[in-house]
Every structure is written in structure tokens, then in C-alpha cells.
Amino acid sequence: MASSTLLPAILQAVMRGQPRALSDAHYPGWHLAPVTGLLNDPNGFIHINGRYHLFYQWNALSCRHQHKCWGHWSSADLLQWQHEPIALMPDEEYDRSGCYSGSAVDNNGALTLVYTGNVKFDDGGRTAWQCLAVENEAGGFDKLGPVIALPDGYTGHVRDPKVWRHGERWYMVLGAQDTQLQGKVLLLCSDDLHTWHNRGEIAGSGLNGLGTAGYMWECPDLFTLGDSTFLICCPQGIAPEEQRFLNAHPSAWLAGDLDYDTARFTHGGFHELDAGFEFYAPQTTLTADGRRLLVGWMGVPAGEEKYQPTIARGWIHQMTCIRELGTRDGKLYQRPVAELQALRGEEHAFQGRAADAPAIPARRLELVLTGTGDVTLNFADTLLLEWHDAGLRLARRSLESGEWHYRYWCGAVTQLQILCDHSSVEIFINEGEGVMSSRYFPAAAAQLRLIGDTEVTARYWPLRRCVVE
Ligand code: FRU
């Protein structure tokens, strides 16, 4: 679409679409979602000048993956978000097929975006530019143009810059596909955000003992937590295992050590970041008090997205809740960020045989459940969580075929913390050792029923709505 007609078309889409989306019973009550159209990756998550900013891949014009802009929200407290002007639209030659994912940095107080300008050609080929934009006085962003062209040895799939400061320099990880069609992560560095030096591949298919590991790695993120450096990535094309990596595209973490001088990252194997049905393209940032937060897209590219019922109401997808990362025994832990506790209403409690627990209204709910297993949690007859000695099995019918599909978390489970919104369930296992995030579309106001004879202890709270203004 010509750039001169894009903005009026987006405005019209929002004016027409927002009432239909926001009155949909599946529209989230306290998660971030698009007011119309399609949302995918979180972008540019940052705390700067006293506020959090979260940008997002957004196509306001339809529920398809086209015309990607950067939508923009900001918040003082991670609870009450407000809409900001659209940050980036695909209106230049170098980003004409989409302002793709990227990150934000605080450059001496200037909120600066680093994103991928995606360019598709008529013959099916494509190229990618890594580009800069800086916030202006009106709260919009001035594009500064491309700073990195396609490096030699890679296809047009080079994207999703995540930039951070280490010592006196800026560093960037980039997702890439080499000309042998192997997925890689590149490390680059710069003194000024404009001139970048490619330090080479730090992880990927065929590197560091991983074996063949996918044709493209998207959305890398790298940070240090405790004694380890973690690389988060979305390796496309890795083989599904019996009970892991079952989504069309998974999200994973690797833990290790990055030597900034030699640009070598030594690391262990893949761990699934979230074992639910919908989770992808997470991004992290640091708070002012040094906490590492993560937010992800509660969706999966090329999953069953085209069958989601919200498309009939003109919108699709939502973010996960904001999570705080931690580490124990070299593993990455995720828990709902503490600020979310402010959404809790009156506390309820139950102790006894699971099946004797009352049905719990689950439309907006936080539940903390302890026990030893042999319990099934039935969410509105639409999503079933079976808790066994050996772990968890989450069951949901395919939106396409009606067949049951399953996701698993393996290991002894002693505690579950479950956050429900109108069409999503996020299950935190053993205080963050695992997470399973999934969308679900209950036919009526959801109730949660517990099934089983074993003893459980439950505390739960209704959660209040949190509307974006
Ligand atoms: C991941 C992704 C990114 C890309 C963006 C485009 O979901 O494919 O690699 O930058 O989405 O919307």
C-alpha cells in the first residue's frame, strides 16, 4: 500500500474495528492486545525517563501478517498502559515491506529504536536493513535510516536486532539464515549505534556442539543473570521431540558464557522457554531496580492462528503477562512480575479433597495451588491440565480438526500459579521452573473445576480489569 494512503487506512480500521474488538467476550481484561487487526512480537521493551515503553508488531488493516508497523504503549507501573502514537510505519524504500522486530535503547536519554526494514521483491527474493529511529518532541519517531546492510554469506533473512550496552560499547545480536540455509545468531558491536562491526556467529545450527538446529533463528536476546549469560532465541525448523518443542515454531534458552573480547559464546543445550500452545518472540529488559523482565507474544507463527475465533471480530493475538526472570542452579526461571499482584481482588482459600473444591470463576483469576498431583484442572471444558506424578499434560482440541492436542512439562510438580484472562491461561510451575502459556476460547464465562481425590491447598483471587487508555 502506498505510504500516503496507509495512515488514513489505519485510522479508519481503528475507528471501525475497535468497538467490535473491545466488546468481544474473548478480548483480554488485563493483557495487552491490538485494538483491531493483528499483533505479534513485542518490540522495544524498555524503561527510560521514568516510564516503561512496549512496542509491538501490528497490522491494523487485517488479521494477516502484512503491513507491519510498530504500535506503541507506555506505562509508569506495568499495569496501567496508555496508547502512544504509532512509532514506525513501512513508508520508506528500505522498510517498505514491513518495519520488522527490534529493540530500544536509552542513548543518553534519547529513546532510540533499532529495527529491521524488510524489503520483498517481486521475484520472491528479499533483503533486510537494520535501521535506527529516535523519539521526537511530539512522542513520534524520526527515522535515521539503515545502519547495517545484509552481511555477506547470509540470505535476506537477517533481522530482529536486540541491542544493549556493555562497558563503553553497544552490542547487538541479530537473527540470521546463512546461505547454506542454517539458522544463526550474529554478534555486532558499535561505539555510536551508527557504525557497526560484525564480530561473527555466536550460536546457531552446527555451532558449539548443537548439531543441525534449524533453518532460521529469529528474535535473539542476550543478557546476564546471576552467574550465567542467557541467549533466548526462536530456532525455526528444529525437530519436535516426543514431549518438547511441539509448537510449529518454538522459543528456547541456552545458558553459557560470552567472552566479549573473542566474541565466543560457550553454552549448553536448548531448553524450552514455555511449554504451552502459544508463546513466541519474547523480549527482555531491565527495570530501574535491576530486575530482568520478559514479555512474549501469546501466539505462534503458522500455528492454528487462522482458525482463532476472534478473527470474526477483526482482531487476533495478545501479549503474555509481564514476567520477572530469575535463575536457580543454572536454569532460567519465570514468574509473574510482582506489580501484577495489585490486580488481585478479595482472597479466597480452600483446603481439602480436590473434587470438593467449589467451581472457581475463572474469567479473570489468579490461583495458587499446592499438592502432590493426581488432579485435573478443567478450564470451562475447553482446556484440561492433568497433573501427574511425572509432570503435567495440557490438553486442548485443535481449532482446525477438533482432535485433542497435548503439551507437556516433565518433572515433579509441587506448586502451580495460574493466571487466567478472558481467553488465556498462563501456568507457572514450581515457582517459575516452567511455564505453559495458551490461548483458549470458552463458550461462556469460564469456570475452573478441580477433579481428583488427593488433598490440595488453594488460594485464589479474582483479578480486576485493566483497560488501556
Ligand atoms: C517473529 C517474526 C520476526 C519478524 C516479525 C515480523 O514472529 O517473524 O522474525 O521480525 O515477526 O512481524
JSON list of N, CA and C in Angstrom, two decimals, residues 314-388:
[
{"chain": "A", "resi": 314, "resn": "GLY", "atom": "N", "xyz": [-12.43, -9.18, 14.06]},
{"chain": "A", "resi": 314, "resn": "GLY", "atom": "CA", "xyz": [-11.46, -8.24, 13.50]},
{"chain": "A", "resi": 314, "resn": "GLY", "atom": "C", "xyz": [-10.16, -8.07, 14.26]},
{"chain": "A", "resi": 315, "resn": "TRP", "atom": "N", "xyz": [-9.88, -8.94, 15.24]},
{"chain": "A", "resi": 315, "resn": "TRP", "atom": "CA", "xyz": [-8.60, -8.81, 15.96]},
{"chain": "A", "resi": 315, "resn": "TRP", "atom": "C", "xyz": [-8.05, -10.21, 16.22]},
{"chain": "A", "resi": 316, "resn": "ILE", "atom": "N", "xyz": [-6.72, -10.27, 16.47]},
{"chain": "A", "resi": 316, "resn": "ILE", "atom": "CA", "xyz": [-6.12, -11.56, 16.80]},
{"chain": "A", "resi": 316, "resn": "ILE", "atom": "C", "xyz": [-4.84, -11.35, 17.62]},
{"chain": "A", "resi": 317, "resn": "HIS", "atom": "N", "xyz": [-4.67, -12.21, 18.60]},
{"chain": "A", "resi": 317, "resn": "HIS", "atom": "CA", "xyz": [-3.47, -12.34, 19.45]},
{"chain": "A", "resi": 317, "resn": "HIS", "atom": "C", "xyz": [-3.40, -11.33, 20.60]},
{"chain": "A", "resi": 318, "resn": "GLN", "atom": "N", "xyz": [-2.59, -11.70, 21.58]},
{"chain": "A", "resi": 318, "resn": "GLN", "atom": "CA", "xyz": [-2.33, -10.84, 22.73]},
{"chain": "A", "resi": 318, "resn": "GLN", "atom": "C", "xyz": [-0.92, -11.12, 23.24]},
{"chain": "A", "resi": 319, "resn": "MET", "atom": "N", "xyz": [-0.43, -10.24, 24.11]},
{"chain": "A", "resi": 319, "resn": "MET", "atom": "CA", "xyz": [0.85, -10.47, 24.78]},
{"chain": "A", "resi": 319, "resn": "MET", "atom": "C", "xyz": [0.66, -11.44, 25.95]},
{"chain": "A", "resi": 320, "resn": "THR", "atom": "N", "xyz": [1.77, -11.99, 26.43]},
{"chain": "A", "resi": 320, "resn": "THR", "atom": "CA", "xyz": [1.74, -12.69, 27.72]},
{"chain": "A", "resi": 320, "resn": "THR", "atom": "C", "xyz": [1.68, -11.64, 28.82]},
{"chain": "A", "resi": 321, "resn": "CYS", "atom": "N", "xyz": [1.52, -12.07, 30.06]},
{"chain": "A", "resi": 321, "resn": "CYS", "atom": "CA", "xyz": [1.73, -11.14, 31.17]},
{"chain": "A", "resi": 321, "resn": "CYS", "atom": "C", "xyz": [3.21, -10.81, 31.23]},
{"chain": "A", "resi": 322, "resn": "ILE", "atom": "N", "xyz": [3.53, -9.71, 31.90]},
{"chain": "A", "resi": 322, "resn": "ILE", "atom": "CA", "xyz": [4.94, -9.35, 32.10]},
{"chain": "A", "resi": 322, "resn": "ILE", "atom": "C", "xyz": [5.50, -10.28, 33.18]},
{"chain": "A", "resi": 323, "resn": "ARG", "atom": "N", "xyz": [6.68, -10.83, 32.93]},
{"chain": "A", "resi": 323, "resn": "ARG", "atom": "CA", "xyz": [7.28, -11.81, 33.84]},
{"chain": "A", "resi": 323, "resn": "ARG", "atom": "C", "xyz": [8.63, -11.30, 34.34]},
{"chain": "A", "resi": 324, "resn": "GLU", "atom": "N", "xyz": [8.99, -11.74, 35.52]},
{"chain": "A", "resi": 324, "resn": "GLU", "atom": "CA", "xyz": [10.32, -11.43, 36.03]},
{"chain": "A", "resi": 324, "resn": "GLU", "atom": "C", "xyz": [11.17, -12.70, 35.94]},
{"chain": "A", "resi": 325, "resn": "LEU", "atom": "N", "xyz": [12.38, -12.54, 35.43]},
{"chain": "A", "resi": 325, "resn": "LEU", "atom": "CA", "xyz": [13.26, -13.70, 35.27]},
{"chain": "A", "resi": 325, "resn": "LEU", "atom": "C", "xyz": [14.15, -13.85, 36.48]},
{"chain": "A", "resi": 326, "resn": "GLY", "atom": "N", "xyz": [14.46, -15.08, 36.79]},
{"chain": "A", "resi": 326, "resn": "GLY", "atom": "CA", "xyz": [15.40, -15.39, 37.85]},
{"chain": "A", "resi": 326, "resn": "GLY", "atom": "C", "xyz": [16.21, -16.59, 37.42]},
{"chain": "A", "resi": 327, "resn": "THR", "atom": "N", "xyz": [17.17, -16.98, 38.24]},
{"chain": "A", "resi": 327, "resn": "THR", "atom": "CA", "xyz": [17.95, -18.16, 37.90]},
{"chain": "A", "resi": 327, "resn": "THR", "atom": "C", "xyz": [18.26, -18.94, 39.16]},
{"chain": "A", "resi": 328, "resn": "ARG", "atom": "N", "xyz": [18.17, -20.25, 39.01]},
{"chain": "A", "resi": 328, "resn": "ARG", "atom": "CA", "xyz": [18.49, -21.17, 40.11]},
{"chain": "A", "resi": 328, "resn": "ARG", "atom": "C", "xyz": [19.16, -22.39, 39.50]},
{"chain": "A", "resi": 329, "resn": "ASP", "atom": "N", "xyz": [20.27, -22.82, 40.06]},
{"chain": "A", "resi": 329, "resn": "ASP", "atom": "CA", "xyz": [21.01, -23.99, 39.54]},
{"chain": "A", "resi": 329, "resn": "ASP", "atom": "C", "xyz": [21.23, -23.88, 38.03]},
{"chain": "A", "resi": 330, "resn": "GLY", "atom": "N", "xyz": [21.55, -22.71, 37.56]},
{"chain": "A", "resi": 330, "resn": "GLY", "atom": "CA", "xyz": [21.85, -22.53, 36.14]},
{"chain": "A", "resi": 330, "resn": "GLY", "atom": "C", "xyz": [20.64, -22.54, 35.23]},
{"chain": "A", "resi": 331, "resn": "LYS", "atom": "N", "xyz": [19.44, -22.64, 35.82]},
{"chain": "A", "resi": 331, "resn": "LYS", "atom": "CA", "xyz": [18.23, -22.68, 34.98]},
{"chain": "A", "resi": 331, "resn": "LYS", "atom": "C", "xyz": [17.54, -21.32, 34.99]},
{"chain": "A", "resi": 332, "resn": "LEU", "atom": "N", "xyz": [16.82, -21.04, 33.94]},
{"chain": "A", "resi": 332, "resn": "LEU", "atom": "CA", "xyz": [16.07, -19.79, 33.84]},
{"chain": "A", "resi": 332, "resn": "LEU", "atom": "C", "xyz": [14.68, -19.97, 34.43]},
{"chain": "A", "resi": 333, "resn": "TYR", "atom": "N", "xyz": [14.32, -19.11, 35.35]},
{"chain": "A", "resi": 333, "resn": "TYR", "atom": "CA", "xyz": [13.00, -19.15, 35.99]},
{"chain": "A", "resi": 333, "resn": "TYR", "atom": "C", "xyz": [12.17, -17.95, 35.53]},
{"chain": "A", "resi": 334, "resn": "GLN", "atom": "N", "xyz": [10.86, -18.12, 35.46]},
{"chain": "A", "resi": 334, "resn": "GLN", "atom": "CA", "xyz": [9.96, -17.01, 35.10]},
{"chain": "A", "resi": 334, "resn": "GLN", "atom": "C", "xyz": [8.81, -16.98, 36.08]},
{"chain": "A", "resi": 335, "resn": "ARG", "atom": "N", "xyz": [8.53, -15.79, 36.61]},
{"chain": "A", "resi": 335, "resn": "ARG", "atom": "CA", "xyz": [7.36, -15.64, 37.48]},
{"chain": "A", "resi": 335, "resn": "ARG", "atom": "C", "xyz": [6.61, -14.39, 37.07]},
{"chain": "A", "resi": 336, "resn": "PRO", "atom": "N", "xyz": [5.30, -14.34, 37.33]},
{"chain": "A", "resi": 336, "resn": "PRO", "atom": "CA", "xyz": [4.56, -13.11, 37.02]},
{"chain": "A", "resi": 336, "resn": "PRO", "atom": "C", "xyz": [5.21, -11.95, 37.77]},
{"chain": "A", "resi": 337, "resn": "VAL", "atom": "N", "xyz": [5.36, -10.81, 37.14]},
{"chain": "A", "resi": 337, "resn": "VAL", "atom": "CA", "xyz": [6.01, -9.68, 37.79]},
{"chain": "A", "resi": 337, "resn": "VAL", "atom": "C", "xyz": [5.19, -9.28, 39.03]},
{"chain": "A", "resi": 338, "resn": "ALA", "atom": "N", "xyz": [5.89, -8.87, 40.09]},
{"chain": "A", "resi": 338, "resn": "ALA", "atom": "CA", "xyz": [5.23, -8.59, 41.38]},
{"chain": "A", "resi": 338, "resn": "ALA", "atom": "C", "xyz": [4.13, -7.54, 41.25]},
{"chain": "A", "resi": 339, "resn": "GLU", "atom": "N", "xyz": [4.32, -6.57, 40.35]},
{"chain": "A", "resi": 339, "resn": "GLU", "atom": "CA", "xyz": [3.34, -5.49, 40.19]},
{"chain": "A", "resi": 339, "resn": "GLU", "atom": "C", "xyz": [1.94, -6.03, 39.89]},
{"chain": "A", "resi": 340, "resn": "LEU", "atom": "N", "xyz": [1.85, -7.21, 39.28]},
{"chain": "A", "resi": 340, "resn": "LEU", "atom": "CA", "xyz": [0.53, -7.75, 38.91]},
{"chain": "A", "resi": 340, "resn": "LEU", "atom": "C", "xyz": [-0.33, -8.09, 40.12]},
{"chain": "A", "resi": 341, "resn": "GLN", "atom": "N", "xyz": [0.31, -8.22, 41.29]},
{"chain": "A", "resi": 341, "resn": "GLN", "atom": "CA", "xyz": [-0.48, -8.53, 42.48]},
{"chain": "A", "resi": 341, "resn": "GLN", "atom": "C", "xyz": [-1.50, -7.44, 42.80]},
{"chain": "A", "resi": 342, "resn": "ALA", "atom": "N", "xyz": [-1.24, -6.23, 42.27]},
{"chain": "A", "resi": 342, "resn": "ALA", "atom": "CA", "xyz": [-2.19, -5.13, 42.50]},
{"chain": "A", "resi": 342, "resn": "ALA", "atom": "C", "xyz": [-3.53, -5.37, 41.79]},
{"chain": "A", "resi": 343, "resn": "LEU", "atom": "N", "xyz": [-3.58, -6.35, 40.90]},
{"chain": "A", "resi": 343, "resn": "LEU", "atom": "CA", "xyz": [-4.85, -6.66, 40.22]},
{"chain": "A", "resi": 343, "resn": "LEU", "atom": "C", "xyz": [-5.76, -7.54, 41.08]},
{"chain": "A", "resi": 344, "resn": "ARG", "atom": "N", "xyz": [-5.18, -8.10, 42.17]},
{"chain": "A", "resi": 344, "resn": "ARG", "atom": "CA", "xyz": [-5.95, -9.07, 42.96]},
{"chain": "A", "resi": 344, "resn": "ARG", "atom": "C", "xyz": [-7.11, -8.42, 43.71]},
{"chain": "A", "resi": 345, "resn": "GLY", "atom": "N", "xyz": [-8.27, -9.08, 43.65]},
{"chain": "A", "resi": 345, "resn": "GLY", "atom": "CA", "xyz": [-9.41, -8.70, 44.48]},
{"chain": "A", "resi": 345, "resn": "GLY", "atom": "C", "xyz": [-9.36, -9.50, 45.78]},
{"chain": "A", "resi": 346, "resn": "GLU", "atom": "N", "xyz": [-10.54, -9.79, 46.30]},
{"chain": "A", "resi": 346, "resn": "GLU", "atom": "CA", "xyz": [-10.62, -10.47, 47.60]},
{"chain": "A", "resi": 346, "resn": "GLU", "atom": "C", "xyz": [-10.04, -11.89, 47.54]},
{"chain": "A", "resi": 347, "resn": "GLU", "atom": "N", "xyz": [-9.28, -12.25, 48.56]},
{"chain": "A", "resi": 347, "resn": "GLU", "atom": "CA", "xyz": [-8.66, -13.58, 48.57]},
{"chain": "A", "resi": 347, "resn": "GLU", "atom": "C", "xyz": [-9.65, -14.65, 49.04]},
{"chain": "A", "resi": 348, "resn": "HIS", "atom": "N", "xyz": [-9.60, -15.81, 48.36]},
{"chain": "A", "resi": 348, "resn": "HIS", "atom": "CA", "xyz": [-10.37, -16.98, 48.78]},
{"chain": "A", "resi": 348, "resn": "HIS", "atom": "C", "xyz": [-9.40, -18.12, 49.03]},
{"chain": "A", "resi": 349, "resn": "ALA", "atom": "N", "xyz": [-9.82, -19.07, 49.86]},
{"chain": "A", "resi": 349, "resn": "ALA", "atom": "CA", "xyz": [-8.92, -20.18, 50.15]},
{"chain": "A", "resi": 349, "resn": "ALA", "atom": "C", "xyz": [-9.73, -21.47, 50.23]},
{"chain": "A", "resi": 350, "resn": "PHE", "atom": "N", "xyz": [-9.05, -22.58, 49.94]},
{"chain": "A", "resi": 350, "resn": "PHE", "atom": "CA", "xyz": [-9.68, -23.91, 50.06]},
{"chain": "A", "resi": 350, "resn": "PHE", "atom": "C", "xyz": [-8.60, -24.90, 50.42]},
{"chain": "A", "resi": 351, "resn": "GLN", "atom": "N", "xyz": [-8.95, -25.83, 51.32]},
{"chain": "A", "resi": 351, "resn": "GLN", "atom": "CA", "xyz": [-8.04, -26.94, 51.59]},
{"chain": "A", "resi": 351, "resn": "GLN", "atom": "C", "xyz": [-8.89, -28.20, 51.72]},
{"chain": "A", "resi": 352, "resn": "GLY", "atom": "N", "xyz": [-8.49, -29.26, 51.05]},
{"chain": "A", "resi": 352, "resn": "GLY", "atom": "CA", "xyz": [-9.24, -30.49, 51.15]},
{"chain": "A", "resi": 352, "resn": "GLY", "atom": "C", "xyz": [-9.12, -31.30, 49.88]},
{"chain": "A", "resi": 353, "resn": "ARG", "atom": "N", "xyz": [-10.05, -32.28, 49.74]},
{"chain": "A", "resi": 353, "resn": "ARG", "atom": "CA", "xyz": [-10.06, -33.13, 48.55]},
{"chain": "A", "resi": 353, "resn": "ARG", "atom": "C", "xyz": [-10.37, -32.28, 47.32]},
{"chain": "A", "resi": 354, "resn": "ALA", "atom": "N", "xyz": [-9.54, -32.46, 46.28]},
{"chain": "A", "resi": 354, "resn": "ALA", "atom": "CA", "xyz": [-9.66, -31.58, 45.11]},
{"chain": "A", "resi": 354, "resn": "ALA", "atom": "C", "xyz": [-11.11, -31.49, 44.62]},
{"chain": "A", "resi": 355, "resn": "ALA", "atom": "N", "xyz": [-11.76, -32.63, 44.50]},
{"chain": "A", "resi": 355, "resn": "ALA", "atom": "CA", "xyz": [-13.10, -32.65, 43.92]},
{"chain": "A", "resi": 355, "resn": "ALA", "atom": "C", "xyz": [-14.14, -31.93, 44.79]},
{"chain": "A", "resi": 356, "resn": "ASP", "atom": "N", "xyz": [-13.80, -31.68, 46.05]},
{"chain": "A", "resi": 356, "resn": "ASP", "atom": "CA", "xyz": [-14.74, -30.95, 46.93]},
{"chain": "A", "resi": 356, "resn": "ASP", "atom": "C", "xyz": [-14.59, -29.43, 46.83]},
{"chain": "A", "resi": 357, "resn": "ALA", "atom": "N", "xyz": [-13.58, -28.99, 46.09]},
{"chain": "A", "resi": 357, "resn": "ALA", "atom": "CA", "xyz": [-13.40, -27.53, 45.95]},
{"chain": "A", "resi": 357, "resn": "ALA", "atom": "C", "xyz": [-14.56, -26.95, 45.17]},
{"chain": "A", "resi": 358, "resn": "PRO", "atom": "N", "xyz": [-14.98, -25.74, 45.48]},
{"chain": "A", "resi": 358, "resn": "PRO", "atom": "CA", "xyz": [-16.07, -25.13, 44.70]},
{"chain": "A", "resi": 358, "resn": "PRO", "atom": "C", "xyz": [-15.59, -24.83, 43.29]},
{"chain": "A", "resi": 359, "resn": "ALA", "atom": "N", "xyz": [-16.54, -24.75, 42.35]},
{"chain": "A", "resi": 359, "resn": "ALA", "atom": "CA", "xyz": [-16.17, -24.28, 41.00]},
{"chain": "A", "resi": 359, "resn": "ALA", "atom": "C", "xyz": [-15.70, -22.83, 41.14]},
{"chain": "A", "resi": 360, "resn": "ILE", "atom": "N", "xyz": [-14.60, -22.52, 40.51]},
{"chain": "A", "resi": 360, "resn": "ILE", "atom": "CA", "xyz": [-13.98, -21.19, 40.69]},
{"chain": "A", "resi": 360, "resn": "ILE", "atom": "C", "xyz": [-14.23, -20.35, 39.43]},
{"chain": "A", "resi": 361, "resn": "PRO", "atom": "N", "xyz": [-14.82, -19.17, 39.58]},
{"chain": "A", "resi": 361, "resn": "PRO", "atom": "CA", "xyz": [-14.97, -18.30, 38.41]},
{"chain": "A", "resi": 361, "resn": "PRO", "atom": "C", "xyz": [-13.59, -17.97, 37.85]},
{"chain": "A", "resi": 362, "resn": "ALA", "atom": "N", "xyz": [-13.39, -18.26, 36.56]},
{"chain": "A", "resi": 362, "resn": "ALA", "atom": "CA", "xyz": [-12.03, -18.21, 36.03]},
{"chain": "A", "resi": 362, "resn": "ALA", "atom": "C", "xyz": [-11.87, -17.18, 34.91]},
{"chain": "A", "resi": 363, "resn": "ARG", "atom": "N", "xyz": [-12.86, -16.28, 34.80]},
{"chain": "A", "resi": 363, "resn": "ARG", "atom": "CA", "xyz": [-12.75, -15.32, 33.69]},
{"chain": "A", "resi": 363, "resn": "ARG", "atom": "C", "xyz": [-11.51, -14.44, 33.86]},
{"chain": "A", "resi": 364, "resn": "ARG", "atom": "N", "xyz": [-11.32, -13.94, 35.06]},
{"chain": "A", "resi": 364, "resn": "ARG", "atom": "CA", "xyz": [-10.05, -13.25, 35.37]},
{"chain": "A", "resi": 364, "resn": "ARG", "atom": "C", "xyz": [-9.65, -13.74, 36.75]},
{"chain": "A", "resi": 365, "resn": "LEU", "atom": "N", "xyz": [-8.62, -14.56, 36.79]},
{"chain": "A", "resi": 365, "resn": "LEU", "atom": "CA", "xyz": [-8.33, -15.31, 38.02]},
{"chain": "A", "resi": 365, "resn": "LEU", "atom": "C", "xyz": [-6.84, -15.50, 38.21]},
{"chain": "A", "resi": 366, "resn": "GLU", "atom": "N", "xyz": [-6.41, -15.43, 39.48]},
{"chain": "A", "resi": 366, "resn": "GLU", "atom": "CA", "xyz": [-5.09, -15.95, 39.85]},
{"chain": "A", "resi": 366, "resn": "GLU", "atom": "C", "xyz": [-5.32, -17.04, 40.88]},
{"chain": "A", "resi": 367, "resn": "LEU", "atom": "N", "xyz": [-4.70, -18.19, 40.66]},
{"chain": "A", "resi": 367, "resn": "LEU", "atom": "CA", "xyz": [-4.86, -19.34, 41.55]},
{"chain": "A", "resi": 367, "resn": "LEU", "atom": "C", "xyz": [-3.48, -19.87, 41.91]},
{"chain": "A", "resi": 368, "resn": "VAL", "atom": "N", "xyz": [-3.25, -20.08, 43.19]},
{"chain": "A", "resi": 368, "resn": "VAL", "atom": "CA", "xyz": [-2.01, -20.74, 43.62]},
{"chain": "A", "resi": 368, "resn": "VAL", "atom": "C", "xyz": [-2.42, -22.06, 44.25]},
{"chain": "A", "resi": 369, "resn": "LEU", "atom": "N", "xyz": [-1.95, -23.15, 43.66]},
{"chain": "A", "resi": 369, "resn": "LEU", "atom": "CA", "xyz": [-2.39, -24.48, 44.06]},
{"chain": "A", "resi": 369, "resn": "LEU", "atom": "C", "xyz": [-1.18, -25.30, 44.48]},
{"chain": "A", "resi": 370, "resn": "THR", "atom": "N", "xyz": [-1.24, -25.88, 45.68]},
{"chain": "A", "resi": 370, "resn": "THR", "atom": "CA", "xyz": [-0.16, -26.79, 46.08]},
{"chain": "A", "resi": 370, "resn": "THR", "atom": "C", "xyz": [-0.76, -28.17, 46.33]},
{"chain": "A", "resi": 371, "resn": "GLY", "atom": "N", "xyz": [0.05, -29.18, 46.09]},
{"chain": "A", "resi": 371, "resn": "GLY", "atom": "CA", "xyz": [-0.42, -30.55, 46.27]},
{"chain": "A", "resi": 371, "resn": "GLY", "atom": "C", "xyz": [0.63, -31.50, 45.73]},
{"chain": "A", "resi": 372, "resn": "THR", "atom": "N", "xyz": [0.20, -32.73, 45.51]},
{"chain": "A", "resi": 372, "resn": "THR", "atom": "CA", "xyz": [1.15, -33.74, 45.05]},
{"chain": "A", "resi": 372, "resn": "THR", "atom": "C", "xyz": [0.74, -34.35, 43.72]},
{"chain": "A", "resi": 373, "resn": "GLY", "atom": "N", "xyz": [-0.33, -33.82, 43.12]},
{"chain": "A", "resi": 373, "resn": "GLY", "atom": "CA", "xyz": [-0.71, -34.33, 41.82]},
{"chain": "A", "resi": 373, "resn": "GLY", "atom": "C", "xyz": [-1.95, -35.19, 41.87]},
{"chain": "A", "resi": 374, "resn": "ASP", "atom": "N", "xyz": [-2.16, -35.97, 40.78]},
{"chain": "A", "resi": 374, "resn": "ASP", "atom": "CA", "xyz": [-3.39, -36.73, 40.59]},
{"chain": "A", "resi": 374, "resn": "ASP", "atom": "C", "xyz": [-4.61, -35.82, 40.63]},
{"chain": "A", "resi": 375, "resn": "VAL", "atom": "N", "xyz": [-4.46, -34.67, 40.02]},
{"chain": "A", "resi": 375, "resn": "VAL", "atom": "CA", "xyz": [-5.56, -33.72, 39.96]},
{"chain": "A", "resi": 375, "resn": "VAL", "atom": "C", "xyz": [-5.68, -33.26, 38.50]},
{"chain": "A", "resi": 376, "resn": "THR", "atom": "N", "xyz": [-6.91, -33.09, 38.06]},
{"chain": "A", "resi": 376, "resn": "THR", "atom": "CA", "xyz": [-7.13, -32.48, 36.74]},
{"chain": "A", "resi": 376, "resn": "THR", "atom": "C", "xyz": [-7.81, -31.14, 36.94]},
{"chain": "A", "resi": 377, "resn": "LEU", "atom": "N", "xyz": [-7.33, -30.14, 36.25]},
{"chain": "A", "resi": 377, "resn": "LEU", "atom": "CA", "xyz": [-7.97, -28.82, 36.28]},
{"chain": "A", "resi": 377, "resn": "LEU", "atom": "C", "xyz": [-8.71, -28.66, 34.96]},
{"chain": "A", "resi": 378, "resn": "ASN", "atom": "N", "xyz": [-10.01, -28.48, 35.07]},
{"chain": "A", "resi": 378, "resn": "ASN", "atom": "CA", "xyz": [-10.84, -28.36, 33.88]},
{"chain": "A", "resi": 378, "resn": "ASN", "atom": "C", "xyz": [-11.26, -26.90, 33.71]},
{"chain": "A", "resi": 379, "resn": "PHE", "atom": "N", "xyz": [-10.67, -26.26, 32.70]},
{"chain": "A", "resi": 379, "resn": "PHE", "atom": "CA", "xyz": [-10.99, -24.85, 32.42]},
{"chain": "A", "resi": 379, "resn": "PHE", "atom": "C", "xyz": [-12.12, -24.83, 31.40]},
{"chain": "A", "resi": 380, "resn": "ALA", "atom": "N", "xyz": [-13.35, -24.62, 31.89]},
{"chain": "A", "resi": 380, "resn": "ALA", "atom": "CA", "xyz": [-14.51, -24.39, 31.02]},
{"chain": "A", "resi": 380, "resn": "ALA", "atom": "C", "xyz": [-14.70, -25.49, 29.98]},
{"chain": "A", "resi": 381, "resn": "ASP", "atom": "N", "xyz": [-14.32, -26.71, 30.30]},
{"chain": "A", "resi": 381, "resn": "ASP", "atom": "CA", "xyz": [-14.42, -27.84, 29.36]},
{"chain": "A", "resi": 381, "resn": "ASP", "atom": "C", "xyz": [-13.68, -27.58, 28.05]},
{"chain": "A", "resi": 382, "resn": "THR", "atom": "N", "xyz": [-12.75, -26.64, 28.07]},
{"chain": "A", "resi": 382, "resn": "THR", "atom": "CA", "xyz": [-12.08, -26.25, 26.82]},
{"chain": "A", "resi": 382, "resn": "THR", "atom": "C", "xyz": [-10.59, -26.54, 26.89]},
{"chain": "A", "resi": 383, "resn": "LEU", "atom": "N", "xyz": [-10.04, -26.47, 28.10]},
{"chain": "A", "resi": 383, "resn": "LEU", "atom": "CA", "xyz": [-8.62, -26.69, 28.31]},
{"chain": "A", "resi": 383, "resn": "LEU", "atom": "C", "xyz": [-8.49, -27.54, 29.56]},
{"chain": "A", "resi": 384, "resn": "LEU", "atom": "N", "xyz": [-7.74, -28.65, 29.48]},
{"chain": "A", "resi": 384, "resn": "LEU", "atom": "CA", "xyz": [-7.60, -29.54, 30.63]},
{"chain": "A", "resi": 384, "resn": "LEU", "atom": "C", "xyz": [-6.13, -29.65, 31.02]},
{"chain": "A", "resi": 385, "resn": "LEU", "atom": "N", "xyz": [-5.87, -29.45, 32.30]},
{"chain": "A", "resi": 385, "resn": "LEU", "atom": "CA", "xyz": [-4.50, -29.60, 32.79]},
{"chain": "A", "resi": 385, "resn": "LEU", "atom": "C", "xyz": [-4.46, -30.81, 33.71]},
{"chain": "A", "resi": 386, "resn": "GLU", "atom": "N", "xyz": [-3.75, -31.84, 33.27]},
{"chain": "A", "resi": 386, "resn": "GLU", "atom": "CA", "xyz": [-3.65, -33.08, 34.08]},
{"chain": "A", "resi": 386, "resn": "GLU", "atom": "C", "xyz": [-2.31, -33.07, 34.80]},
{"chain": "A", "resi": 387, "resn": "TRP", "atom": "N", "xyz": [-2.39, -33.18, 36.13]},
{"chain": "A", "resi": 387, "resn": "TRP", "atom": "CA", "xyz": [-1.21, -33.10, 36.98]},
{"chain": "A", "resi": 387, "resn": "TRP", "atom": "C", "xyz": [-0.93, -34.52, 37.50]},
{"chain": "A", "resi": 388, "resn": "HIS", "atom": "N", "xyz": [0.16, -35.11, 37.00]},
{"chain": "A", "resi": 388, "resn": "HIS", "atom": "CA", "xyz": [0.54, -36.47, 37.39]},
{"chain": "A", "resi": 388, "resn": "HIS", "atom": "C", "xyz": [1.82, -36.44, 38.21]}
]
